[in-house]
CSV table of C-alpha atoms (C1' of nucleotides) in Angstrom, one decimal:
chain,number,residue,atom,x,y,z
A,1,UNK,CA,0.0,0.0,0.0
A,2,UNK,CA,1.5,3.3,-1.0
A,3,UNK,CA,1.1,6.5,0.9
A,4,UNK,CA,1.8,6.1,4.5
A,5,UNK,CA,3.3,9.5,4.7
A,6,UNK,CA,1.1,12.4,3.9
A,7,UNK,CA,1.2,14.3,0.7
A,8,UNK,CA,1.1,17.7,2.4
A,9,UNK,CA,4.3,16.8,4.2
A,10,UNK,CA,5.9,15.9,0.9
A,11,UNK,CA,4.8,19.2,-0.6
A,12,UNK,CA,6.5,21.1,2.2
A,13,UNK,CA,9.7,19.1,1.7
A,14,UNK,CA,9.6,19.7,-2.0
A,15,UNK,CA,9.1,23.4,-1.4
A,16,UNK,CA,12.2,23.4,0.8
A,17,UNK,CA,14.2,21.5,-1.7
A,18,UNK,CA,13.6,24.2,-4.3
A,19,UNK,CA,14.3,27.2,-2.1
A,20,UNK,CA,12.1,30.0,-3.3
A,21,UNK,CA,10.6,28.6,-6.6
A,22,UNK,CA,6.8,28.3,-6.2
A,23,UNK,CA,5.0,25.0,-6.4
A,24,UNK,CA,1.5,24.5,-7.6
A,25,UNK,CA,0.4,22.5,-4.5
A,26,UNK,CA,-3.3,21.8,-5.3
A,27,UNK,CA,-2.4,20.7,-8.9
A,28,UNK,CA,0.3,18.5,-7.6
A,29,UNK,CA,-2.1,16.9,-5.1
A,30,UNK,CA,-4.6,16.1,-7.9
A,31,UNK,CA,-2.0,14.3,-10.0
A,32,UNK,CA,-0.5,12.4,-7.1
A,33,UNK,CA,-3.9,11.2,-5.9
A,34,UNK,CA,-5.2,10.3,-9.3
A,35,UNK,CA,-2.3,7.9,-9.6
A,36,UNK,CA,-2.6,6.6,-6.1
A,37,UNK,CA,-6.3,6.0,-6.5
A,38,UNK,CA,-5.9,4.3,-9.9
A,39,UNK,CA,-3.4,1.9,-8.5
A,40,UNK,CA,-5.5,1.2,-5.4
A,41,UNK,CA,-8.7,0.6,-7.4
A,42,UNK,CA,-7.0,-1.5,-10.0
A,43,UNK,CA,-5.4,-3.7,-7.3
A,44,UNK,CA,-8.6,-4.1,-5.4
A,45,UNK,CA,-10.6,-5.1,-8.5
A,46,UNK,CA,-7.9,-7.5,-9.7
A,47,UNK,CA,-7.6,-9.2,-6.3
A,48,UNK,CA,-11.3,-9.4,-5.7
A,49,UNK,CA,-13.5,-10.2,-8.7
A,50,UNK,CA,-11.0,-10.4,-11.6
A,51,UNK,CA,-8.5,-12.9,-10.1
A,52,UNK,CA,-11.2,-15.5,-9.7
A,53,UNK,CA,-12.0,-15.3,-13.4
A,54,UNK,CA,-8.3,-15.4,-14.3
A,55,UNK,CA,-8.5,-12.0,-15.9
A,56,UNK,CA,-6.1,-9.1,-15.7
A,57,UNK,CA,-7.3,-5.5,-15.6
A,58,UNK,CA,-6.4,-4.9,-19.2
A,59,UNK,CA,-8.1,-8.1,-20.4
A,60,UNK,CA,-11.3,-7.1,-18.5
A,61,UNK,CA,-11.3,-3.7,-20.0
A,62,UNK,CA,-11.0,-5.1,-23.5
A,63,UNK,CA,-13.8,-7.5,-22.8
A,64,UNK,CA,-15.9,-4.7,-21.4
A,65,UNK,CA,-15.4,-2.5,-24.5
A,66,UNK,CA,-16.3,-5.3,-26.9
A,67,UNK,CA,-19.3,-6.2,-24.7
A,68,UNK,CA,-20.6,-2.7,-24.6
A,69,UNK,CA,-20.0,-1.6,-28.2
A,70,UNK,CA,-20.4,-4.9,-29.9
A,71,UNK,CA,-18.3,-6.2,-32.8
A,72,UNK,CA,-15.6,-3.5,-33.3
A,73,UNK,CA,-12.4,-2.8,-35.2
A,74,UNK,CA,-9.4,-3.5,-33.2
A,75,UNK,CA,-8.0,0.0,-33.4
A,76,UNK,CA,-11.2,1.4,-31.8
A,77,UNK,CA,-11.1,-1.2,-29.1
A,78,UNK,CA,-7.5,-0.3,-28.3
A,79,UNK,CA,-8.3,3.4,-28.2
A,80,UNK,CA,-11.4,2.9,-26.0
A,81,UNK,CA,-9.5,0.5,-23.7
A,82,UNK,CA,-6.6,3.0,-23.4
A,83,UNK,CA,-3.9,0.6,-24.6
A,84,UNK,CA,-1.7,0.5,-27.7
A,85,UNK,CA,-2.5,-1.5,-30.8
A,86,UNK,CA,0.4,-3.7,-30.1
A,87,UNK,CA,-0.7,-4.6,-26.7
A,88,UNK,CA,-4.2,-5.3,-27.9
A,89,UNK,CA,-2.9,-7.8,-30.4
A,90,UNK,CA,-1.4,-9.9,-27.5
A,91,UNK,CA,-4.4,-9.5,-25.2
A,92,UNK,CA,-6.8,-10.4,-28.0
A,93,UNK,CA,-4.8,-13.5,-28.8
A,94,UNK,CA,-5.0,-14.6,-25.2
A,95,UNK,CA,-8.7,-14.0,-25.0
A,96,UNK,CA,-9.3,-15.8,-28.2
A,97,UNK,CA,-7.3,-18.8,-27.0
A,98,UNK,CA,-9.6,-18.9,-24.0
A,99,UNK,CA,-12.6,-18.8,-26.2
A,100,UNK,CA,-13.9,-15.5,-24.9
A,101,UNK,CA,-13.6,-13.4,-28.1
A,102,UNK,CA,-13.7,-14.1,-31.8
A,103,UNK,CA,-11.7,-12.2,-34.5
A,104,UNK,CA,-12.9,-11.8,-38.0
A,105,UNK,CA,-11.6,-10.1,-41.1
A,106,UNK,CA,-13.5,-7.0,-42.2
A,107,UNK,CA,-15.7,-7.8,-45.2
A,108,UNK,CA,-14.5,-5.0,-47.5
A,109,UNK,CA,-11.3,-3.7,-46.0
A,110,UNK,CA,-8.7,-6.5,-45.8
A,111,UNK,CA,-6.5,-4.6,-43.3
A,112,UNK,CA,-9.1,-4.5,-40.6
A,113,UNK,CA,-9.8,-7.1,-38.0
A,114,UNK,CA,-13.1,-7.2,-36.1
A,115,UNK,CA,-13.5,-8.3,-32.5
A,116,UNK,CA,-16.6,-9.7,-30.9
A,117,UNK,CA,-17.5,-11.8,-27.9
A,118,UNK,CA,-18.3,-15.5,-28.1
A,119,UNK,CA,-21.3,-16.9,-26.4
A,120,UNK,CA,-19.0,-17.9,-23.5
A,121,UNK,CA,-17.6,-14.3,-23.4
A,122,UNK,CA,-21.1,-12.9,-23.3
A,123,UNK,CA,-22.1,-15.2,-20.5
A,124,UNK,CA,-19.0,-14.3,-18.5
A,125,UNK,CA,-19.6,-10.6,-18.7
A,126,UNK,CA,-23.3,-11.0,-17.9
A,127,UNK,CA,-22.2,-12.6,-14.6
A,128,UNK,CA,-19.1,-10.6,-14.0
A,129,UNK,CA,-20.0,-7.0,-14.6
A,130,UNK,CA,-22.6,-6.8,-11.8
A,131,UNK,CA,-20.0,-8.0,-9.3
A,132,UNK,CA,-17.4,-5.6,-10.8
A,133,UNK,CA,-19.8,-2.7,-10.4
A,134,UNK,CA,-20.5,-3.7,-6.8
A,135,UNK,CA,-16.8,-3.3,-6.1
A,136,UNK,CA,-16.8,0.0,-7.9
A,137,UNK,CA,-19.4,1.0,-5.4
A,138,UNK,CA,-17.3,-0.3,-2.6
A,139,UNK,CA,-14.1,1.6,-3.5
A,140,UNK,CA,-16.2,4.8,-3.7
A,141,UNK,CA,-18.0,4.0,-0.5
A,142,UNK,CA,-16.8,7.1,1.3
A,143,UNK,CA,-18.4,9.4,-1.3
A,144,UNK,CA,-22.1,10.0,-1.7
A,145,UNK,CA,-23.7,10.2,-5.2
A,146,UNK,CA,-23.2,13.9,-5.5
A,147,UNK,CA,-19.6,13.8,-4.5
A,148,UNK,CA,-19.1,11.0,-7.0
A,149,UNK,CA,-20.5,13.1,-9.8
A,150,UNK,CA,-18.3,16.1,-8.8
A,151,UNK,CA,-15.1,13.9,-8.7
A,152,UNK,CA,-16.0,12.2,-12.0
A,153,UNK,CA,-16.6,15.6,-13.6
A,154,UNK,CA,-13.3,17.0,-12.4
A,155,UNK,CA,-11.5,14.0,-13.8
A,156,UNK,CA,-13.3,14.2,-17.0
A,157,UNK,CA,-12.1,17.8,-17.4
A,158,UNK,CA,-8.5,16.6,-16.8
A,159,UNK,CA,-8.9,14.0,-19.5
A,160,UNK,CA,-10.4,16.5,-21.9
A,161,UNK,CA,-7.6,19.0,-21.3
A,162,UNK,CA,-5.0,16.5,-22.2
A,163,UNK,CA,-6.8,15.1,-25.1
A,164,UNK,CA,-7.6,18.5,-26.6
A,165,UNK,CA,-4.6,20.6,-25.7
A,166,UNK,CA,-2.0,17.9,-24.9
A,167,UNK,CA,-0.4,17.4,-28.3
A,168,UNK,CA,-0.1,21.1,-29.0
A,169,UNK,CA,1.3,21.7,-25.5
A,170,UNK,CA,4.0,19.0,-26.1
A,171,UNK,CA,4.9,20.5,-29.4
A,172,UNK,CA,5.2,23.9,-27.8
A,173,UNK,CA,7.4,22.5,-25.0
A,174,UNK,CA,9.8,20.8,-27.4
A,175,UNK,CA,10.0,23.9,-29.5
A,176,UNK,CA,10.4,22.1,-32.8
A,177,UNK,CA,13.0,19.6,-31.5
A,178,UNK,CA,12.6,16.0,-32.3
A,179,UNK,CA,10.6,14.2,-29.6
A,180,UNK,CA,13.4,12.0,-28.3
A,181,UNK,CA,12.6,8.4,-28.9
A,182,UNK,CA,11.7,6.1,-26.0
A,183,UNK,CA,14.9,4.6,-24.6
A,184,UNK,CA,13.3,1.2,-24.1
A,185,UNK,CA,11.6,-0.6,-26.9
A,186,UNK,CA,12.7,-1.4,-30.4
A,187,UNK,CA,15.5,0.8,-31.8
A,188,UNK,CA,15.7,2.5,-35.2
A,189,UNK,CA,17.8,0.3,-37.3
A,190,UNK,CA,19.3,2.7,-39.9
A,191,UNK,CA,21.8,4.9,-38.0
A,192,UNK,CA,23.6,3.7,-34.9
A,193,UNK,CA,24.3,6.6,-32.6
B,1,UNK,CA,-6.2,8.8,-26.7
B,2,UNK,CA,-8.9,6.8,-25.0
B,3,UNK,CA,-12.4,8.0,-24.6
B,4,UNK,CA,-13.8,9.3,-27.8
B,5,UNK,CA,-17.2,7.9,-27.1
B,6,UNK,CA,-18.9,9.2,-24.0
B,7,UNK,CA,-19.1,7.3,-20.8
B,8,UNK,CA,-22.8,8.1,-20.2
B,9,UNK,CA,-23.6,6.4,-23.5
B,10,UNK,CA,-21.6,3.4,-22.3
B,11,UNK,CA,-23.6,3.4,-19.1
B,12,UNK,CA,-26.9,3.2,-21.0
B,13,UNK,CA,-25.6,0.4,-23.2
B,14,UNK,CA,-24.4,-1.5,-20.1
B,15,UNK,CA,-27.8,-1.0,-18.5
B,16,UNK,CA,-29.5,-2.4,-21.6
B,17,UNK,CA,-27.1,-5.4,-21.6
B,18,UNK,CA,-28.2,-6.3,-18.1
B,19,UNK,CA,-31.9,-6.0,-18.6
B,20,UNK,CA,-33.3,-4.9,-15.3
B,21,UNK,CA,-30.4,-5.2,-12.9
B,22,UNK,CA,-29.5,-1.8,-11.5
B,23,UNK,CA,-26.1,-0.3,-12.1
B,24,UNK,CA,-24.4,2.2,-9.8
B,25,UNK,CA,-23.8,4.8,-12.4
B,26,UNK,CA,-22.0,7.5,-10.5
B,27,UNK,CA,-19.6,5.1,-8.9
B,28,UNK,CA,-18.9,3.5,-12.2
B,29,UNK,CA,-18.2,6.9,-13.7
B,30,UNK,CA,-15.7,7.6,-10.9
B,31,UNK,CA,-13.7,4.5,-11.5
B,32,UNK,CA,-13.7,4.8,-15.2
B,33,UNK,CA,-12.6,8.4,-15.1
B,34,UNK,CA,-9.9,7.7,-12.5
B,35,UNK,CA,-8.3,5.3,-14.8
B,36,UNK,CA,-8.7,7.4,-17.9
B,37,UNK,CA,-7.3,10.4,-16.2
B,38,UNK,CA,-4.4,8.4,-14.8
B,39,UNK,CA,-3.4,7.1,-18.2
B,40,UNK,CA,-3.8,10.5,-19.8
B,41,UNK,CA,-1.8,12.3,-17.2
B,42,UNK,CA,1.0,9.6,-17.2
B,43,UNK,CA,1.2,9.6,-21.0
B,44,UNK,CA,1.4,13.4,-21.1
B,45,UNK,CA,4.1,13.6,-18.5
B,46,UNK,CA,6.1,10.8,-20.1
B,47,UNK,CA,5.9,12.4,-23.5
B,48,UNK,CA,6.6,15.9,-22.4
B,49,UNK,CA,9.2,16.3,-19.6
B,50,UNK,CA,10.2,12.8,-18.8
B,51,UNK,CA,11.0,11.5,-22.3
B,52,UNK,CA,13.6,14.2,-22.7
B,53,UNK,CA,15.4,13.0,-19.6
B,54,UNK,CA,15.1,9.4,-20.6
B,55,UNK,CA,13.0,8.5,-17.6
B,56,UNK,CA,9.9,6.3,-17.3
B,57,UNK,CA,7.1,7.3,-15.0
B,58,UNK,CA,8.2,4.7,-12.5
B,59,UNK,CA,11.8,5.7,-12.6
B,60,UNK,CA,10.7,9.3,-12.0
B,61,UNK,CA,8.5,8.4,-9.1
B,62,UNK,CA,11.3,6.5,-7.4
B,63,UNK,CA,13.7,9.4,-7.9
B,64,UNK,CA,11.1,11.8,-6.6
B,65,UNK,CA,10.6,9.7,-3.4
B,66,UNK,CA,14.3,9.5,-2.7
B,67,UNK,CA,14.7,13.2,-3.5
B,68,UNK,CA,12.0,14.3,-1.1
B,69,UNK,CA,12.6,11.9,1.8
B,70,UNK,CA,16.4,11.7,1.5
B,71,UNK,CA,18.3,8.5,2.0
B,72,UNK,CA,15.8,5.8,2.6
B,73,UNK,CA,15.4,2.1,3.1
B,74,UNK,CA,14.3,0.4,-0.1
B,75,UNK,CA,11.2,-1.1,1.4
B,76,UNK,CA,10.0,2.4,2.3
B,77,UNK,CA,10.8,3.7,-1.1
B,78,UNK,CA,8.9,0.8,-2.8
B,79,UNK,CA,5.9,1.5,-0.6
B,80,UNK,CA,5.9,5.2,-1.2
B,81,UNK,CA,6.4,4.7,-4.9
B,82,UNK,CA,3.5,2.2,-5.0
B,83,UNK,CA,5.6,-0.6,-6.5
B,84,UNK,CA,6.7,-4.0,-5.2
B,85,UNK,CA,10.1,-4.5,-3.6
B,86,UNK,CA,11.0,-6.8,-6.5
B,87,UNK,CA,10.3,-4.2,-9.1
B,88,UNK,CA,12.2,-1.6,-7.1
B,89,UNK,CA,15.3,-3.8,-7.2
B,90,UNK,CA,15.3,-3.6,-11.0
B,91,UNK,CA,14.4,0.1,-11.3
B,92,UNK,CA,17.1,1.0,-8.7
B,93,UNK,CA,19.6,-1.0,-10.7
B,94,UNK,CA,18.8,0.9,-13.8
B,95,UNK,CA,19.0,4.2,-12.0
B,96,UNK,CA,22.2,3.3,-10.4
B,97,UNK,CA,23.7,2.3,-13.7
B,98,UNK,CA,22.8,5.8,-15.0
B,99,UNK,CA,24.6,7.3,-12.0
B,100,UNK,CA,21.4,8.9,-10.6
B,101,UNK,CA,21.2,7.0,-7.3
B,102,UNK,CA,23.6,5.3,-4.9
B,103,UNK,CA,22.9,2.3,-2.8
B,104,UNK,CA,24.6,1.7,0.5
B,105,UNK,CA,24.3,-1.0,3.2
B,106,UNK,CA,22.7,0.0,6.5
B,107,UNK,CA,25.3,0.8,9.1
B,108,UNK,CA,23.9,-1.5,11.8
B,109,UNK,CA,21.4,-3.8,10.1
B,110,UNK,CA,23.1,-5.7,7.3
B,111,UNK,CA,19.8,-6.8,5.8
B,112,UNK,CA,18.8,-3.3,4.8
B,113,UNK,CA,19.9,-1.3,1.7
B,114,UNK,CA,19.7,2.5,1.6
B,115,UNK,CA,19.0,4.5,-1.5
B,116,UNK,CA,20.1,8.1,-2.0
B,117,UNK,CA,20.6,10.4,-4.9
B,118,UNK,CA,24.0,11.1,-6.3
B,119,UNK,CA,25.0,14.7,-7.0
B,120,UNK,CA,23.9,14.1,-10.6
B,121,UNK,CA,20.6,12.8,-9.5
B,122,UNK,CA,20.1,15.8,-7.2
B,123,UNK,CA,20.9,18.2,-10.0
B,124,UNK,CA,18.5,16.4,-12.3
B,125,UNK,CA,15.6,16.7,-10.0
B,126,UNK,CA,16.4,20.3,-9.1
B,127,UNK,CA,15.9,21.1,-12.8
B,128,UNK,CA,13.2,18.6,-13.6
B,129,UNK,CA,10.7,18.9,-10.9
B,130,UNK,CA,9.7,22.5,-11.6
B,131,UNK,CA,9.0,21.5,-15.2
B,132,UNK,CA,7.1,18.4,-14.0
B,133,UNK,CA,5.0,20.5,-11.7
B,134,UNK,CA,4.2,22.9,-14.5
B,135,UNK,CA,2.8,20.1,-16.5
B,136,UNK,CA,0.8,19.0,-13.5
B,137,UNK,CA,-0.7,22.5,-13.6
B,138,UNK,CA,-1.3,22.1,-17.3
B,139,UNK,CA,-3.3,18.9,-17.1
B,140,UNK,CA,-5.4,20.3,-14.3
B,141,UNK,CA,-5.8,23.6,-16.2
B,142,UNK,CA,-9.6,23.3,-16.5
B,143,UNK,CA,-10.0,23.2,-12.7
B,144,UNK,CA,-9.5,26.2,-10.3
B,145,UNK,CA,-7.7,25.7,-7.0
B,146,UNK,CA,-10.8,25.0,-5.0
B,147,UNK,CA,-11.9,22.3,-7.5
B,148,UNK,CA,-8.5,20.8,-7.4
B,149,UNK,CA,-8.7,20.5,-3.7
B,150,UNK,CA,-12.2,18.9,-3.9
B,151,UNK,CA,-11.1,16.4,-6.5
B,152,UNK,CA,-7.9,15.5,-4.6
B,153,UNK,CA,-9.9,15.1,-1.4
B,154,UNK,CA,-12.4,12.8,-3.1
B,155,UNK,CA,-9.6,10.7,-4.5
B,156,UNK,CA,-7.9,10.6,-1.1
B,157,UNK,CA,-11.0,9.1,0.3
B,158,UNK,CA,-11.1,6.4,-2.3
B,159,UNK,CA,-7.5,5.5,-1.5
B,160,UNK,CA,-8.3,5.4,2.2
B,161,UNK,CA,-11.3,3.2,1.7
B,162,UNK,CA,-9.3,0.6,-0.2
B,163,UNK,CA,-6.4,0.8,2.2
B,164,UNK,CA,-8.4,0.5,5.3
B,165,UNK,CA,-11.3,-1.7,4.2
B,166,UNK,CA,-10.0,-3.4,1.1
B,167,UNK,CA,-8.4,-6.5,2.6
B,168,UNK,CA,-11.3,-7.3,4.8
B,169,UNK,CA,-13.7,-6.8,1.9
B,170,UNK,CA,-11.7,-9.2,-0.3
B,171,UNK,CA,-11.7,-11.8,2.4
B,172,UNK,CA,-15.4,-11.5,2.8
B,173,UNK,CA,-16.0,-11.8,-0.9
B,174,UNK,CA,-13.9,-15.0,-1.2
B,175,UNK,CA,-15.7,-16.4,1.8
B,176,UNK,CA,-12.7,-18.3,3.1
B,177,UNK,CA,-11.7,-19.7,-0.3
B,178,UNK,CA,-8.0,-19.5,-1.3
B,179,UNK,CA,-7.3,-16.3,-3.1
B,180,UNK,CA,-6.6,-18.0,-6.5
B,181,UNK,CA,-2.9,-17.3,-7.4
B,182,UNK,CA,-1.9,-14.8,-10.0
B,183,UNK,CA,-1.7,-16.7,-13.3
B,184,UNK,CA,1.5,-15.0,-14.3
B,185,UNK,CA,4.5,-14.9,-12.1
B,186,UNK,CA,6.7,-17.7,-10.7
B,187,UNK,CA,4.8,-20.9,-10.0
B,188,UNK,CA,4.8,-22.8,-6.7
B,189,UNK,CA,7.3,-25.6,-7.0
B,190,UNK,CA,5.9,-28.2,-4.6
B,191,UNK,CA,2.7,-29.6,-6.2
B,192,UNK,CA,2.1,-29.4,-9.9
B,193,UNK,CA,-1.6,-28.7,-10.5
C,1,DT,C1',27.5,-21.9,20.7
C,2,DT,C1',24.2,-23.3,17.8
C,3,DC,C1',19.9,-23.6,16.6
C,4,DG,C1',15.3,-21.7,14.8
C,5,DT,C1',12.6,-18.0,13.7
C,6,DA,C1',11.8,-13.5,11.6
C,7,DC,C1',12.4,-10.4,8.2
C,8,DA,C1',15.4,-8.0,4.8
C,9,DA,C1',16.7,-7.6,-0.3
C,10,DT,C1',17.3,-10.2,-4.4
C,11,DT,C1',16.6,-13.6,-8.0
C,12,DC,C1',13.6,-15.8,-11.0
C,13,DG,C1',9.6,-16.9,-14.0
C,14,DA,C1',5.7,-15.6,-16.5
C,15,DG,C1',3.5,-11.9,-18.4
C,16,DT,C1',2.1,-6.9,-19.5
C,17,DC,C1',2.9,-2.9,-21.9
C,18,DC,C1',4.7,0.6,-25.1
C,19,DG,C1',6.3,2.3,-29.4
C,20,DA,C1',9.4,1.5,-33.6
C,21,DA,C1',9.8,-1.4,-37.4
C,22,DC,C1',7.5,-4.3,-40.5
C,23,DG,C1',4.5,-6.5,-44.0
C,24,DA,C1',0.0,-6.3,-46.2
C,25,DT,C1',-3.7,-3.8,-47.9
C,26,DG,C1',-6.2,0.3,-49.5
C,27,DT,C1',-6.2,4.8,-52.0
C,28,DC,C1',-4.6,8.5,-54.6
C,29,DT,C1',-1.7,10.4,-58.6
C,30,DT,C1',0.0,10.4,-62.8
D,1,DA,C1',-1.2,0.5,-64.8
D,2,DA,C1',2.1,1.6,-61.6
D,3,DG,C1',4.2,3.8,-58.3
D,4,DA,C1',3.8,6.8,-54.0
D,5,DC,C1',1.7,7.3,-49.8
D,6,DA,C1',-1.4,6.3,-45.9
D,7,DT,C1',-3.1,3.1,-42.6
D,8,DC,C1',-4.1,-1.3,-40.8
D,9,DG,C1',-2.6,-5.3,-37.6
D,10,DT,C1',1.4,-7.8,-36.1
D,11,DT,C1',6.1,-8.5,-34.6
D,12,DC,C1',9.9,-7.3,-31.9
D,13,DG,C1',13.1,-5.3,-28.1
D,14,DG,C1',13.4,-3.7,-23.7
D,15,DA,C1',11.7,-1.8,-19.3
D,16,DC,C1',8.4,-2.8,-16.0
D,17,DT,C1',5.4,-5.8,-12.9
D,18,DC,C1',4.0,-9.1,-9.6
D,19,DG,C1',4.7,-12.6,-6.3
D,20,DA,C1',7.1,-17.2,-5.1
D,21,DA,C1',11.4,-18.9,-4.1
D,22,DT,C1',15.9,-17.9,-2.5
D,23,DT,C1',19.7,-15.9,0.0
D,24,DG,C1',21.5,-13.4,3.7
D,25,DT,C1',21.4,-11.0,8.2
D,26,DA,C1',19.7,-10.4,13.0
D,27,DC,C1',18.3,-12.0,17.3
D,28,DG,C1',16.4,-14.7,21.0
D,29,DA,C1',16.3,-19.4,23.1
D,30,DA,C1',18.3,-23.8,24.4
DNA sequence: TTCGTACAATTCGAGTCCGAACGATGTCTT
DNA sequence: AAGACATCGTTCGGACTCGAATTGTACGAA
């Protein structure tokens, strides 16, 4: 469990570390707590309802997306699930091997692959989602409905901000410079450093 | 970017999927948006300030913890950073190889290992954190200070709920049954299935 | 002293995840 | 018709992740 020491204390220490430079405390607290909450919620859901079905968080989210939206192109599923195309390929393969999803070529565009739930997958979600939703209610148990709406709305605005302004912001920060490739992951082959 | 389609629409579809069974909409929206926001924020931070320094999110968090709290035992760092001890071992090794952190044995208890920043690590954080904090302010740009405090407070209560009640809740759900081992990870050696 | 127990970090195995590179397909230009 | 170009899903390399097994240190009891 993260977070034994208080965030406010951390803020004071950070302030001290920087001497006079001002810190945006409230904004820092939002980011820190978003991440803490995400980890805590994910861990709880994985260890309660998902583990028993032998599903990881990601696998569940993918199933959920296909369940809700019906047969969908993989790129849309990846976007909705918040994972990369490459990751989805592997997850879909695993789910297909377990007989929970089907994959089918697109009738007119040969590049596309469509994902849909099998009967077994459908049945799984029918039984699983209500239990999942109950745990969602558990983790938010300290908030009443109105507070839930306020928090969800605030988070929605964070997501929107990044989605709508993020790319421009990053370009601006880099000031035209190349966006430095990820250090891990497959290297460019052409020119060795 | 996840989340082109609206969550409310998803809720209606989920409701339809389940026939009459009631869904806790507001709670579901909180969890869904926590996760969306966490991914969006992490991605933005990685692709803006962190990528340039060749740091992953996890590596940055570890550096941040050691920077703020000073030389610390690894188990505390892992807990603060929200990762397992095993993961920290690997991340610390990476950071040590890059000359950003030092590891040292505990003076009296030979089992402990202490982590601290090198001069280079210290200098890095001195320059990096203000830029990181500016991006924290950017992603929360659609919220004023009071709203930030409200959101952070709501999230804090989610974390507390899971930390204080989660384990008991999970035991209760399993009803005494063994908590089904993680499918991935090292297998028990004793008895093959 | 020499156990046994407790608890520390590390190693190890299986797997997730990202993003660059890649091959296949579709679409536009000429 | 044929090449250039865009876009799709997949493959691939490396860092990260968990938790079980392991190794090493500390400390109390016999």
